[in-house]
CSV table of C-alpha atoms in Angstrom, one decimal:
chain,number,residue,atom,x,y,z
A,1,MET,CA,-6.9,31.0,10.5
A,2,THR,CA,-8.2,31.7,14.2
A,3,THR,CA,-9.2,29.2,16.8
A,4,GLU,CA,-12.8,29.5,18.1
A,5,THR,CA,-14.1,28.1,21.3
A,6,ASN,CA,-17.9,28.3,20.8
A,7,ILE,CA,-19.6,24.9,21.9
A,8,LYS,CA,-22.2,24.8,19.3
A,9,LEU,CA,-22.0,24.4,15.4
A,10,VAL,CA,-18.7,26.2,15.2
A,11,PRO,CA,-15.4,24.5,14.2
A,12,LYS,CA,-12.3,24.7,16.3
A,13,LEU,CA,-10.2,26.0,13.4
A,14,ARG,CA,-11.5,28.4,11.0
A,15,PHE,CA,-10.5,31.0,8.5
A,16,LYS,CA,-10.6,34.4,10.1
A,17,GLU,CA,-13.1,36.1,7.7
A,18,PHE,CA,-15.9,33.7,8.6
A,19,ASP,CA,-18.1,33.5,11.7
A,20,GLY,CA,-21.5,32.4,12.8
A,21,GLU,CA,-22.8,28.9,13.4
A,22,TRP,CA,-23.0,26.2,10.6
A,23,LYS,CA,-26.4,24.8,9.9
A,24,VAL,CA,-27.6,21.2,9.9
A,25,THR,CA,-28.8,19.6,6.7
A,26,ARG,CA,-29.0,16.2,5.0
A,27,LEU,CA,-27.2,14.8,1.9
A,28,GLY,CA,-30.5,14.3,0.2
A,29,ASP,CA,-31.3,18.0,0.5
A,30,LEU,CA,-28.1,19.0,-1.1
A,31,SER,CA,-28.3,16.5,-4.0
A,32,LYS,CA,-30.3,15.5,-7.0
A,33,GLY,CA,-30.2,12.6,-9.5
A,34,VAL,CA,-29.7,10.0,-6.7
A,35,ALA,CA,-29.4,6.6,-8.5
A,36,TYR,CA,-27.9,3.1,-8.5
A,37,GLY,CA,-25.2,2.1,-11.0
A,38,MET,CA,-25.5,-0.3,-13.9
A,39,ASN,CA,-25.6,-4.0,-13.4
A,40,SER,CA,-23.1,-5.0,-16.1
A,41,SER,CA,-20.1,-7.2,-16.1
A,42,ALA,CA,-16.7,-5.8,-16.7
A,43,ILE,CA,-15.0,-6.5,-20.0
A,44,THR,CA,-11.6,-5.5,-21.5
A,45,PHE,CA,-11.4,-1.6,-22.0
A,46,ASP,CA,-12.8,-0.6,-25.3
A,47,GLY,CA,-10.6,2.5,-25.5
A,48,THR,CA,-13.3,5.0,-24.4
A,49,ASN,CA,-15.8,3.9,-21.9
A,50,LYS,CA,-14.2,3.3,-18.4
A,51,TYR,CA,-16.0,1.3,-15.6
A,52,LEU,CA,-15.9,2.3,-12.0
A,53,ARG,CA,-16.4,-0.7,-9.5
A,54,ILE,CA,-15.9,-0.6,-5.8
A,55,THR,CA,-12.3,-2.2,-6.4
A,56,ASP,CA,-11.4,0.6,-8.6
A,57,ILE,CA,-11.6,3.3,-5.9
A,58,ASP,CA,-8.4,3.4,-4.1
A,59,GLU,CA,-8.8,2.7,-0.3
A,60,ASP,CA,-6.3,5.4,0.6
A,61,THR,CA,-6.6,8.3,-1.8
A,62,ARG,CA,-10.2,7.6,-3.0
A,63,ARG,CA,-9.0,8.2,-6.5
A,64,PHE,CA,-9.9,6.1,-9.6
A,65,LYS,CA,-7.2,3.5,-9.8
A,66,PRO,CA,-8.5,0.5,-11.9
A,67,LYS,CA,-7.0,-2.9,-11.4
A,68,PRO,CA,-7.2,-3.3,-14.4
A,69,LEU,CA,-8.9,-0.7,-16.5
A,70,THR,CA,-12.3,-2.2,-18.0
A,71,SER,CA,-15.4,-1.2,-19.7
A,72,PRO,CA,-19.1,-2.1,-18.9
A,73,ASP,CA,-20.5,-4.9,-20.9
A,74,GLY,CA,-23.7,-4.5,-23.0
A,75,VAL,CA,-25.7,-1.4,-23.9
A,76,ILE,CA,-24.1,1.7,-22.3
A,77,GLU,CA,-26.7,4.3,-21.2
A,78,ASP,CA,-25.7,8.0,-20.6
A,79,LYS,CA,-27.6,8.0,-17.2
A,80,PHE,CA,-24.9,6.0,-15.7
A,81,LYS,CA,-22.1,8.3,-17.1
A,82,LEU,CA,-20.5,10.4,-14.2
A,83,LYS,CA,-20.2,14.2,-14.5
A,84,CYS,CA,-18.9,17.0,-12.4
A,85,ASN,CA,-20.1,17.2,-8.8
A,86,ASP,CA,-21.2,13.6,-8.7
A,87,ILE,CA,-20.1,11.7,-5.6
A,88,VAL,CA,-20.6,7.9,-5.5
A,89,PHE,CA,-20.8,5.8,-2.4
A,90,THR,CA,-20.3,2.0,-1.9
A,91,ARG,CA,-23.5,0.4,-0.6
A,92,THR,CA,-22.5,-3.0,0.5
A,93,GLY,CA,-19.6,-5.2,1.5
A,94,ALA,CA,-16.5,-4.5,3.6
A,95,SER,CA,-15.9,-1.2,1.9
A,96,VAL,CA,-19.3,0.2,2.6
A,97,GLY,CA,-19.2,4.0,2.9
A,98,LYS,CA,-16.2,4.4,0.6
A,99,SER,CA,-16.7,7.5,-1.6
A,100,TYR,CA,-15.3,8.7,-4.9
A,101,LEU,CA,-15.8,12.4,-6.3
A,102,TYR,CA,-15.8,12.4,-10.1
A,103,ASN,CA,-12.7,14.0,-11.6
A,104,LYS,CA,-13.1,14.9,-15.3
A,105,SER,CA,-9.5,13.9,-15.9
A,106,ASP,CA,-10.8,10.4,-15.5
A,107,GLY,CA,-12.7,10.6,-18.7
A,108,ASP,CA,-15.9,8.8,-19.7
A,109,LEU,CA,-16.6,6.9,-16.5
A,110,TYR,CA,-19.7,4.7,-15.8
A,111,TYR,CA,-20.4,3.5,-12.3
A,112,ALA,CA,-21.3,0.0,-11.3
A,113,GLY,CA,-24.4,-1.4,-9.5
A,114,PHE,CA,-22.9,-1.5,-6.0
A,115,LEU,CA,-22.4,2.2,-6.1
A,116,ILE,CA,-25.0,5.0,-5.4
A,117,LYS,CA,-24.6,8.3,-7.1
A,118,PHE,CA,-25.5,11.7,-5.7
A,119,ASN,CA,-25.1,14.8,-7.7
A,120,ILE,CA,-24.3,17.7,-5.3
A,121,VAL,CA,-26.2,20.9,-6.4
A,122,LYS,CA,-26.6,22.9,-3.1
A,123,ALA,CA,-23.2,22.7,-1.8
A,124,ASP,CA,-19.5,22.5,-2.8
A,125,SER,CA,-19.0,18.9,-3.8
A,126,TYR,CA,-15.4,18.7,-2.6
A,127,PHE,CA,-16.4,20.0,0.8
A,128,ILE,CA,-19.1,17.3,0.9
A,129,PHE,CA,-16.6,14.7,-0.4
A,130,CYS,CA,-14.1,15.7,2.5
A,131,ASN,CA,-16.8,15.1,5.1
A,132,THR,CA,-16.5,11.4,4.1
A,133,TYR,CA,-13.0,11.4,5.5
A,134,THR,CA,-14.1,12.4,8.9
A,135,GLU,CA,-14.3,10.3,12.1
A,136,LYS,CA,-18.0,11.5,12.4
A,137,TYR,CA,-18.8,10.0,9.0
A,138,ASN,CA,-16.9,6.8,9.6
A,139,ASN,CA,-18.9,6.3,12.9
A,140,TRP,CA,-22.2,6.9,11.2
A,141,VAL,CA,-21.3,4.3,8.5
A,142,HIS,CA,-20.3,1.8,11.1
A,143,ILE,CA,-23.6,2.3,13.1
A,144,TYR,CA,-26.0,2.5,10.2
A,145,SER,CA,-24.5,-0.3,8.0
A,146,MET,CA,-24.5,-2.9,10.8
A,147,ARG,CA,-27.2,-5.4,9.9
A,148,SER,CA,-27.8,-9.1,9.9
A,149,GLY,CA,-25.4,-10.6,7.3
A,150,GLN,CA,-23.4,-8.4,5.1
A,151,PRO,CA,-23.0,-4.6,6.0
A,152,GLY,CA,-24.8,-2.3,3.7
A,153,LEU,CA,-26.3,1.2,3.3
A,154,ASN,CA,-29.1,2.1,0.8
A,155,ALA,CA,-29.9,5.3,-1.1
A,156,GLU,CA,-32.5,6.4,1.5
A,157,GLU,CA,-30.1,5.9,4.5
A,158,TYR,CA,-27.4,8.0,2.5
A,159,LYS,CA,-30.1,10.7,1.9
A,160,ASN,CA,-30.7,11.0,5.7
A,161,LEU,CA,-27.0,11.3,6.4
A,162,LYS,CA,-26.7,14.6,8.5
A,163,LEU,CA,-24.2,17.1,7.5
A,164,ASN,CA,-23.1,20.4,9.2
A,165,ILE,CA,-22.2,23.0,6.6
A,166,PRO,CA,-21.3,26.7,6.6
A,167,SER,CA,-22.0,29.3,3.9
A,168,LEU,CA,-21.0,28.4,0.4
A,169,PRO,CA,-17.9,30.8,0.3
A,170,GLU,CA,-16.6,29.2,3.4
A,171,GLN,CA,-17.2,25.7,2.0
A,172,GLN,CA,-15.2,26.6,-1.0
A,173,LYS,CA,-12.4,28.1,1.1
A,174,ILE,CA,-12.1,25.0,3.1
A,175,ALA,CA,-12.4,22.8,0.0
A,176,SER,CA,-9.7,24.7,-1.7
A,177,PHE,CA,-7.4,24.4,1.2
A,178,LEU,CA,-7.9,20.7,1.6
A,179,SER,CA,-7.7,20.2,-2.2
A,180,ALA,CA,-4.2,21.6,-1.9
A,181,VAL,CA,-3.3,19.3,0.7
A,182,ASP,CA,-4.7,16.3,-1.2
A,183,GLU,CA,-2.7,17.4,-4.3
A,184,LYS,CA,0.4,17.6,-2.1
A,185,ILE,CA,-0.2,13.9,-1.0
A,186,ASN,CA,-0.8,12.9,-4.5
A,187,GLN,CA,2.4,14.4,-5.8
A,188,LEU,CA,4.2,12.7,-3.0
A,189,ASN,CA,2.7,9.4,-4.0
A,190,GLN,CA,3.7,10.0,-7.6
A,191,LYS,CA,7.1,10.7,-6.5
A,192,ALA,CA,7.3,7.6,-4.4
A,193,ASN,CA,5.9,5.4,-7.4
A,194,LEU,CA,8.6,7.0,-9.7
A,195,LEU,CA,11.3,6.2,-7.3
A,196,THR,CA,10.0,2.7,-6.9
A,197,GLN,CA,9.9,2.1,-10.6
A,198,TYR,CA,13.3,3.6,-11.2
A,199,LYS,CA,14.8,1.4,-8.5
A,200,LYS,CA,13.3,-1.7,-10.2
A,201,GLY,CA,14.7,-0.6,-13.5
A,202,VAL,CA,18.2,0.1,-12.1
A,203,MET,CA,18.1,-3.3,-10.2
A,204,GLN,CA,17.2,-5.0,-13.5
A,205,HIS,CA,20.2,-3.5,-15.3
A,206,LEU,CA,22.7,-3.9,-12.4
A,207,PHE,CA,21.9,-7.5,-11.7
A,208,SER,CA,21.8,-8.6,-15.3
A,209,GLY,CA,25.3,-6.9,-15.9
A,210,LYS,CA,24.0,-4.3,-18.4
A,211,LEU,CA,24.9,-1.5,-16.0
A,212,ARG,CA,28.3,-1.8,-14.3
A,213,PHE,CA,30.1,0.5,-11.8
A,214,LYS,CA,33.8,1.4,-12.3
A,215,THR,CA,36.5,1.3,-9.8
A,216,GLU,CA,37.8,4.3,-7.9
A,217,ASN,CA,40.5,4.7,-10.7
A,218,GLY,CA,37.8,4.5,-13.4
A,219,LYS,CA,38.6,1.0,-14.4
A,220,ASP,CA,36.3,-2.1,-15.0
A,221,PHE,CA,35.7,-4.4,-12.0
A,222,PRO,CA,36.5,-8.1,-12.9
A,223,GLU,CA,34.0,-10.2,-14.6
A,224,TRP,CA,31.3,-11.7,-12.2
A,225,GLU,CA,31.7,-15.1,-11.1
A,226,PHE,CA,28.5,-17.4,-10.8
A,227,LEU,CA,28.4,-19.9,-8.0
A,228,ASN,CA,26.0,-22.5,-6.8
A,229,GLY,CA,24.0,-21.4,-3.8
A,230,ASN,CA,25.6,-23.9,-1.6
A,231,GLU,CA,29.0,-22.3,-2.4
A,232,LEU,CA,27.9,-19.0,-1.0
A,233,PHE,CA,25.5,-20.1,1.8
A,234,LYS,CA,25.4,-22.8,4.5
A,235,THR,CA,22.4,-24.1,6.2
A,236,ILE,CA,22.1,-23.5,10.0
A,237,SER,CA,20.1,-25.5,12.4
A,238,ASP,CA,21.1,-24.1,15.7
A,239,LYS,CA,18.5,-25.0,18.5
A,240,LYS,CA,20.8,-24.0,21.4
A,241,HIS,CA,18.7,-21.5,23.2
A,242,ASN,CA,16.8,-21.0,26.3
A,243,SER,CA,13.5,-19.9,24.8
A,244,ASP,CA,14.3,-16.4,25.9
A,245,LEU,CA,14.9,-15.1,22.4
A,246,PRO,CA,12.1,-13.1,20.6
A,247,VAL,CA,10.0,-15.4,18.3
A,248,LEU,CA,10.4,-14.1,14.7
A,249,ALA,CA,7.5,-14.0,12.2
A,250,ILE,CA,8.6,-14.4,8.5
A,251,THR,CA,6.9,-11.7,6.4
A,252,GLN,CA,7.4,-10.8,2.7
A,253,ASP,CA,7.5,-7.1,3.2
A,254,GLN,CA,9.5,-6.8,6.3
A,255,GLY,CA,11.6,-10.0,6.4
A,256,ALA,CA,12.1,-11.7,9.7
A,257,ILE,CA,10.6,-9.5,12.5
A,258,PRO,CA,9.6,-10.0,16.2
A,259,ARG,CA,6.0,-11.2,16.3
A,260,GLU,CA,5.1,-8.5,18.8
A,261,LEU,CA,5.8,-5.9,16.3
A,262,ILE,CA,3.1,-7.0,13.9
A,263,ASN,CA,-0.5,-8.3,14.4
A,264,TYR,CA,0.4,-11.9,14.6
A,265,LYS,CA,-2.4,-14.0,16.0
A,266,ILE,CA,-0.8,-17.4,16.3
A,267,SER,CA,0.5,-18.0,19.8
A,268,VAL,CA,3.2,-20.4,20.9
A,269,THR,CA,3.8,-22.3,24.0
A,270,GLU,CA,7.2,-22.4,25.9
A,271,LYS,CA,7.4,-26.0,25.1
A,272,SER,CA,6.7,-25.7,21.4
A,273,VAL,CA,9.6,-23.3,20.9
A,274,ASP,CA,12.1,-25.8,22.2
A,275,SER,CA,12.5,-27.0,18.6
A,276,TYR,CA,12.9,-23.4,17.2
A,277,LYS,CA,15.9,-22.4,15.3
A,278,VAL,CA,18.2,-19.6,16.3
A,279,VAL,CA,18.4,-16.8,13.7
A,280,GLN,CA,21.2,-14.3,13.8
A,281,LYS,CA,21.1,-10.8,12.4
A,282,GLY,CA,22.1,-11.1,8.7
A,283,ASP,CA,20.7,-14.5,8.2
A,284,PHE,CA,18.5,-15.5,5.3
A,285,ILE,CA,15.3,-17.5,5.7
A,286,ILE,CA,13.3,-19.7,3.2
A,287,SER,CA,10.3,-21.8,3.9
A,288,LEU,CA,10.6,-25.5,3.8
A,289,ARG,CA,7.0,-26.1,2.8
A,290,SER,CA,5.8,-23.3,0.6
A,291,PHE,CA,7.2,-20.7,-1.7
A,292,GLN,CA,5.9,-17.2,-2.0
A,293,GLY,CA,8.8,-15.4,-3.7
A,294,GLY,CA,12.3,-14.6,-2.8
A,295,ILE,CA,14.3,-15.4,0.4
A,296,GLU,CA,13.7,-13.3,3.5
A,297,PHE,CA,16.4,-11.4,5.4
A,298,SER,CA,16.6,-11.0,9.1
A,299,ASN,CA,17.6,-7.8,10.8
A,300,TYR,CA,16.9,-9.4,14.2
A,301,HIS,CA,18.4,-12.1,16.5
A,302,GLY,CA,15.7,-14.5,17.6
A,303,ILE,CA,14.1,-17.8,16.9
A,304,CYS,CA,11.9,-19.0,14.3
A,305,SER,CA,9.9,-22.2,13.5
A,306,PRO,CA,11.6,-25.3,12.3
A,307,ALA,CA,9.4,-25.0,9.3
A,308,TYR,CA,12.0,-22.5,8.0
A,309,ASN,CA,15.5,-23.1,6.6
A,310,ILE,CA,18.1,-20.8,7.8
A,311,LEU,CA,20.9,-19.9,5.4
A,312,ARG,CA,24.0,-18.0,6.4
A,313,PRO,CA,26.6,-16.4,4.1
A,314,SER,CA,29.7,-18.8,4.2
A,315,ARG,CA,32.2,-16.4,2.7
A,316,GLU,CA,33.7,-13.1,4.2
A,317,ASN,CA,33.7,-11.3,1.0
A,318,MET,CA,29.9,-11.2,0.7
A,319,ASN,CA,27.8,-8.0,1.1
A,320,SER,CA,24.5,-9.0,2.9
A,321,TYR,CA,22.5,-6.2,1.4
A,322,PHE,CA,23.5,-7.1,-2.2
A,323,TYR,CA,22.1,-10.5,-1.6
A,324,LYS,CA,19.2,-9.4,0.4
A,325,VAL,CA,18.1,-7.4,-2.7
A,326,TYR,CA,19.2,-9.9,-5.3
A,327,LEU,CA,17.3,-12.9,-3.7
A,328,LYS,CA,14.0,-11.0,-4.1
A,329,THR,CA,14.5,-10.2,-7.7
A,330,PRO,CA,12.2,-11.5,-10.4
A,331,GLY,CA,15.1,-13.3,-12.1
A,332,TYR,CA,16.0,-15.3,-9.0
A,333,ILE,CA,12.5,-16.0,-8.2
A,334,LYS,CA,11.9,-17.3,-11.6
A,335,SER,CA,15.0,-19.5,-11.3
A,336,LEU,CA,13.8,-21.0,-8.0
A,337,GLN,CA,10.2,-21.6,-9.3
A,338,SER,CA,11.7,-23.5,-12.3
A,339,LYS,CA,13.3,-25.9,-9.8
A,340,LEU,CA,10.0,-26.3,-7.9
A,341,GLU,CA,7.7,-27.2,-10.8
A,342,GLY,CA,5.5,-30.1,-10.0
A,343,ILE,CA,6.1,-29.6,-6.4
A,344,ARG,CA,2.9,-29.0,-4.5
A,345,ASP,CA,2.5,-26.9,-1.4
A,346,GLY,CA,3.2,-29.1,1.6
A,347,LYS,CA,6.1,-31.0,0.0
A,348,MET,CA,9.5,-30.2,1.3
A,349,ILE,CA,11.6,-27.5,-0.4
A,350,SER,CA,15.1,-28.6,0.7
A,351,PHE,CA,18.4,-26.7,0.5
A,352,LYS,CA,19.1,-28.9,-2.6
A,353,TYR,CA,16.8,-26.7,-4.8
A,354,PHE,CA,18.5,-23.5,-3.6
A,355,SER,CA,22.0,-25.1,-4.1
A,356,GLU,CA,21.4,-26.0,-7.8
A,357,ILE,CA,20.7,-22.2,-8.6
A,358,LYS,CA,23.7,-20.2,-10.0
A,359,LEU,CA,24.1,-16.8,-8.0
A,360,PRO,CA,26.1,-13.9,-9.0
A,361,PHE,CA,29.3,-13.4,-7.1
A,362,PRO,CA,30.9,-10.1,-8.0
A,363,SER,CA,34.0,-8.7,-6.3
A,364,LEU,CA,33.3,-7.4,-2.8
A,365,LYS,CA,33.9,-3.8,-3.8
A,366,GLU,CA,31.5,-4.0,-6.7
A,367,GLN,CA,28.9,-5.7,-4.4
A,368,GLN,CA,29.4,-2.6,-1.9
A,369,LYS,CA,29.0,-0.2,-4.8
A,370,ILE,CA,25.8,-1.7,-5.9
A,371,ALA,CA,24.5,-2.0,-2.2
A,372,ASN,CA,25.4,1.7,-1.5
A,373,TYR,CA,23.7,2.9,-4.5
A,374,LEU,CA,20.4,0.9,-3.8
A,375,THR,CA,20.5,1.9,-0.2
A,376,ALA,CA,20.8,5.5,-1.2
A,377,LEU,CA,17.6,5.1,-3.3
A,378,ASP,CA,15.8,3.3,-0.3
A,379,GLU,CA,16.7,6.2,2.0
A,380,LYS,CA,15.3,8.7,-0.6
A,381,LEU,CA,12.1,6.5,-0.8
A,382,ALA,CA,11.9,6.3,2.9
A,383,GLN,CA,12.1,10.1,3.1
A,384,VAL,CA,9.3,10.6,0.7
A,385,ASN,CA,7.2,8.0,2.5
A,386,THR,CA,7.7,9.8,5.8
A,387,GLN,CA,6.6,13.0,4.0
A,388,ILE,CA,3.5,11.3,2.9
A,389,GLU,CA,2.6,10.0,6.4
A,390,LYS,CA,3.3,13.5,8.0
A,391,THR,CA,1.0,15.2,5.4
A,392,LYS,CA,-1.7,12.5,6.0
A,393,THR,CA,-1.4,13.2,9.7
A,394,PHE,CA,-1.6,17.0,9.0
A,395,LYS,CA,-4.7,16.5,7.0
A,396,LYS,CA,-6.3,14.2,9.6
A,397,GLY,CA,-5.8,16.9,12.2
A,398,LEU,CA,-7.4,19.5,9.9
A,399,LEU,CA,-10.4,17.4,9.3
A,400,GLN,CA,-10.8,17.0,13.1
A,401,GLN,CA,-10.7,20.8,13.7
A,402,MET,CA,-12.2,22.3,10.5
A,403,PHE,CA,-15.4,20.3,10.4
A,404,VAL,CA,-18.2,20.3,13.1
């Protein structure tokens, strides 16, 4: 590749065997068979006919990821069946502009009424599809979809979408290169999903006792004890602070985290935080008024709303990571939910309910073995996710430089 500096329709980054300016065209001039999808309800998958709705197009990868897999109801007409070189665009709602390029590996796929199909006949379909990832395209969608009421774009507006394109061989070269990048991202995503599923399976076996580690001498660890929650944790209600500690938001995916690190819109006054509770690093937090699953862990020293109950390990021979993971497992959550049956949101979830649940209490060395193993899996997953983000950033840079 070489970098070109021409001002007009020439990309900044280009394969060396190509030169000359790109030409301006419109999506409608490159397509045929422009049509809206079928207005059918979704039913249970019939084993053959798959239904593509807006929600089945993954926001990130733009691949067909049904949630769940469905079929269209009623009479199924072939004219709504996608084929090679078909691109569909969402025409209304918050996802207006989202695109999907049909992949034959997705099988017999029929598109729904809130999608518009374009069959690309005078250009490389993957090259056109890649255009829908560019900042230029996103700006066009934002401008042209803003109407009174719900955002939307119709078929005529999509036909008039201006595109800058090179010769077909150059389109194909760009498409092939970006397809390889997309495949790399897809492979990394699959690897991350496999690691995630593997970790879930390992956790299930470890915490159920079906899978046990051995001591350094190859002997069995002692049998696990099971103690009530109040035998392992104590409640903390420390309000001795000068309101100078960071205010923590309690999240399900990141645990307790300073509000400034996330998009947290609720503001607090200096006076209101007087009643806030001090949270130490390593504390566990549970809501007093609602239950959304598990108990959150804090990696930060700060303060949080009195609407939360602060739990602190009460024994020295407890590995925090072991309990951080265990208190988010489906088995524990099911146990807590059984204690809360009949309690509606808004009623107090006291320490009493947590105290009545039996928690595993292996020897400290076995806790550490389990924690170390799961931590190693977390590190592998983090490395893969870092690779995913780096590859996405690389692709974003390519899109900015390889398209006009």
